[in-house]
mmCIF file of C-alpha atoms in Angstrom:
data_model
loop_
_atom_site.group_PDB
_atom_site.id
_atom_site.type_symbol
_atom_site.label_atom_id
_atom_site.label_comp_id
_atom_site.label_asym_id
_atom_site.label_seq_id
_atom_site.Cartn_x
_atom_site.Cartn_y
_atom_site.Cartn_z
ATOM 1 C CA UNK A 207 17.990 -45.183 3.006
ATOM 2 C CA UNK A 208 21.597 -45.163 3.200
ATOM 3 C CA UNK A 209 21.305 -41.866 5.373
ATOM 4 C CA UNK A 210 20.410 -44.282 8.396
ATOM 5 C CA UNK A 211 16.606 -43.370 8.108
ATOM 6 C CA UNK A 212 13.972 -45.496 9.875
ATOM 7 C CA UNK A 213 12.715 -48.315 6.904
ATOM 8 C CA UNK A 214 10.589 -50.560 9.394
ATOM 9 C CA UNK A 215 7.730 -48.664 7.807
ATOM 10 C CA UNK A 216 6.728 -46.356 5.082
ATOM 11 C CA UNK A 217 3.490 -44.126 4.152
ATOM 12 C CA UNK A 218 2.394 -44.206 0.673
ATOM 13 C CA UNK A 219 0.262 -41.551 -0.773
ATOM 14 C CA UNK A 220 -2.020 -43.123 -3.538
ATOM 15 C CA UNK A 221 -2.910 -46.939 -4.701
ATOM 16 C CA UNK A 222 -0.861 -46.635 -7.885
ATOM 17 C CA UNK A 223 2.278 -45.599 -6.099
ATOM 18 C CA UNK A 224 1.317 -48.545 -3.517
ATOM 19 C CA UNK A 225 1.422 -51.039 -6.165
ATOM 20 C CA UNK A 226 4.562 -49.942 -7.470
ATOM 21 C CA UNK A 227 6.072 -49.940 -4.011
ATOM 22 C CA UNK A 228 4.747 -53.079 -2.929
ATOM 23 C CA UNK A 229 6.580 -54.872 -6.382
ATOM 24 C CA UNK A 230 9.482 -53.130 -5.287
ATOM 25 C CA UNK A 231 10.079 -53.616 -1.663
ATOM 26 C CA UNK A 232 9.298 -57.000 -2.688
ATOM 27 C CA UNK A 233 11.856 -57.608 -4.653
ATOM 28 C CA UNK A 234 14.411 -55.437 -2.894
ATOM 29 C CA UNK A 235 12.951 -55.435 0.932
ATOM 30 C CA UNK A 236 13.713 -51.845 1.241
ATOM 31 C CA UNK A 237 10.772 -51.109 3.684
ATOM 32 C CA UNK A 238 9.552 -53.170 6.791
ATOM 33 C CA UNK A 239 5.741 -52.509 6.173
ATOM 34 C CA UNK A 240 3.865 -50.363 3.540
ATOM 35 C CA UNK A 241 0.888 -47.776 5.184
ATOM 36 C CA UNK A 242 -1.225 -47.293 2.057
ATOM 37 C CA UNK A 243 -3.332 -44.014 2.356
ATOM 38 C CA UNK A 244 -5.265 -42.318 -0.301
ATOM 39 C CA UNK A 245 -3.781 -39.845 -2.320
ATOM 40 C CA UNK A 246 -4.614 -36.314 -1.730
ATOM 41 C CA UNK A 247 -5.536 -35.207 -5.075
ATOM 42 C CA UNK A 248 -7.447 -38.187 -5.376
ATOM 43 C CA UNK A 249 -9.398 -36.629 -2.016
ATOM 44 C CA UNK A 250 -9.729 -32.913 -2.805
ATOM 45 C CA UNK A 251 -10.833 -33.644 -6.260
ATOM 46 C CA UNK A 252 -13.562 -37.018 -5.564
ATOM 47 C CA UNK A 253 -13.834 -36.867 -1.858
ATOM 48 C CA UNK A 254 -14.015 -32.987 -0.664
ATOM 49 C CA UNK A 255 -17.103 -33.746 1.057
ATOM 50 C CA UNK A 256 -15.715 -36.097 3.420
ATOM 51 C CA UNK A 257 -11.976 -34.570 3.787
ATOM 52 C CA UNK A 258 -11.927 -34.339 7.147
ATOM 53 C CA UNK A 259 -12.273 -37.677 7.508
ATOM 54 C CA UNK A 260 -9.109 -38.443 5.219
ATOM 55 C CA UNK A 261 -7.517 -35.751 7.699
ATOM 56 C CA UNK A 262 -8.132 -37.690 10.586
ATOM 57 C CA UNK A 263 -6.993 -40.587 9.042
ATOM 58 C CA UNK A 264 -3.892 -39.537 8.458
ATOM 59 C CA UNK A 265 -3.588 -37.930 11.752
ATOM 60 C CA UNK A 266 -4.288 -41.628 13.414
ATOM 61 C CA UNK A 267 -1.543 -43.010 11.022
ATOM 62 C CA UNK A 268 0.725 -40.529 11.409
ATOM 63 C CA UNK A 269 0.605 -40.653 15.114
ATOM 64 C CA UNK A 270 0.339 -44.227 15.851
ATOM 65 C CA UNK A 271 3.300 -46.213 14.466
ATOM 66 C CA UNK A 272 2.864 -49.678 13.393
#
């Protein structure tokens, strides 16, 4: 953060780190907005069927901020 990154939002990988996060950038306000998408262990190892979906996903989040 004190490198003069971009904070207005942030992409979390998995709901437990989200959680954490969320307590954390509540307290501290570190982050403008949390994007919450699902881990990708959690998607390879329950979810392989419907990857691709997850992919695109993340494509549409990574490509359209806020």
């Amino acid at each position: 953060i004190d490198l003069g990154l971009d904070t207005s939002e942030v992409f979390v990988l998995g709901k437990k780190n989200a959680i954490f996060l969320h307590k954390l950038n509540k307290q501290e306000k570190f982050f403008g907005s949390l994007k919450i998408l699902e881990h990708p262990r959690y998607i390879q190892q329950y979810k392989s069927k419907e990857k691709q979906q997850y992919i695109d996903k993340y494509i549409l989040a990574l490509n359209n901020p806020k």
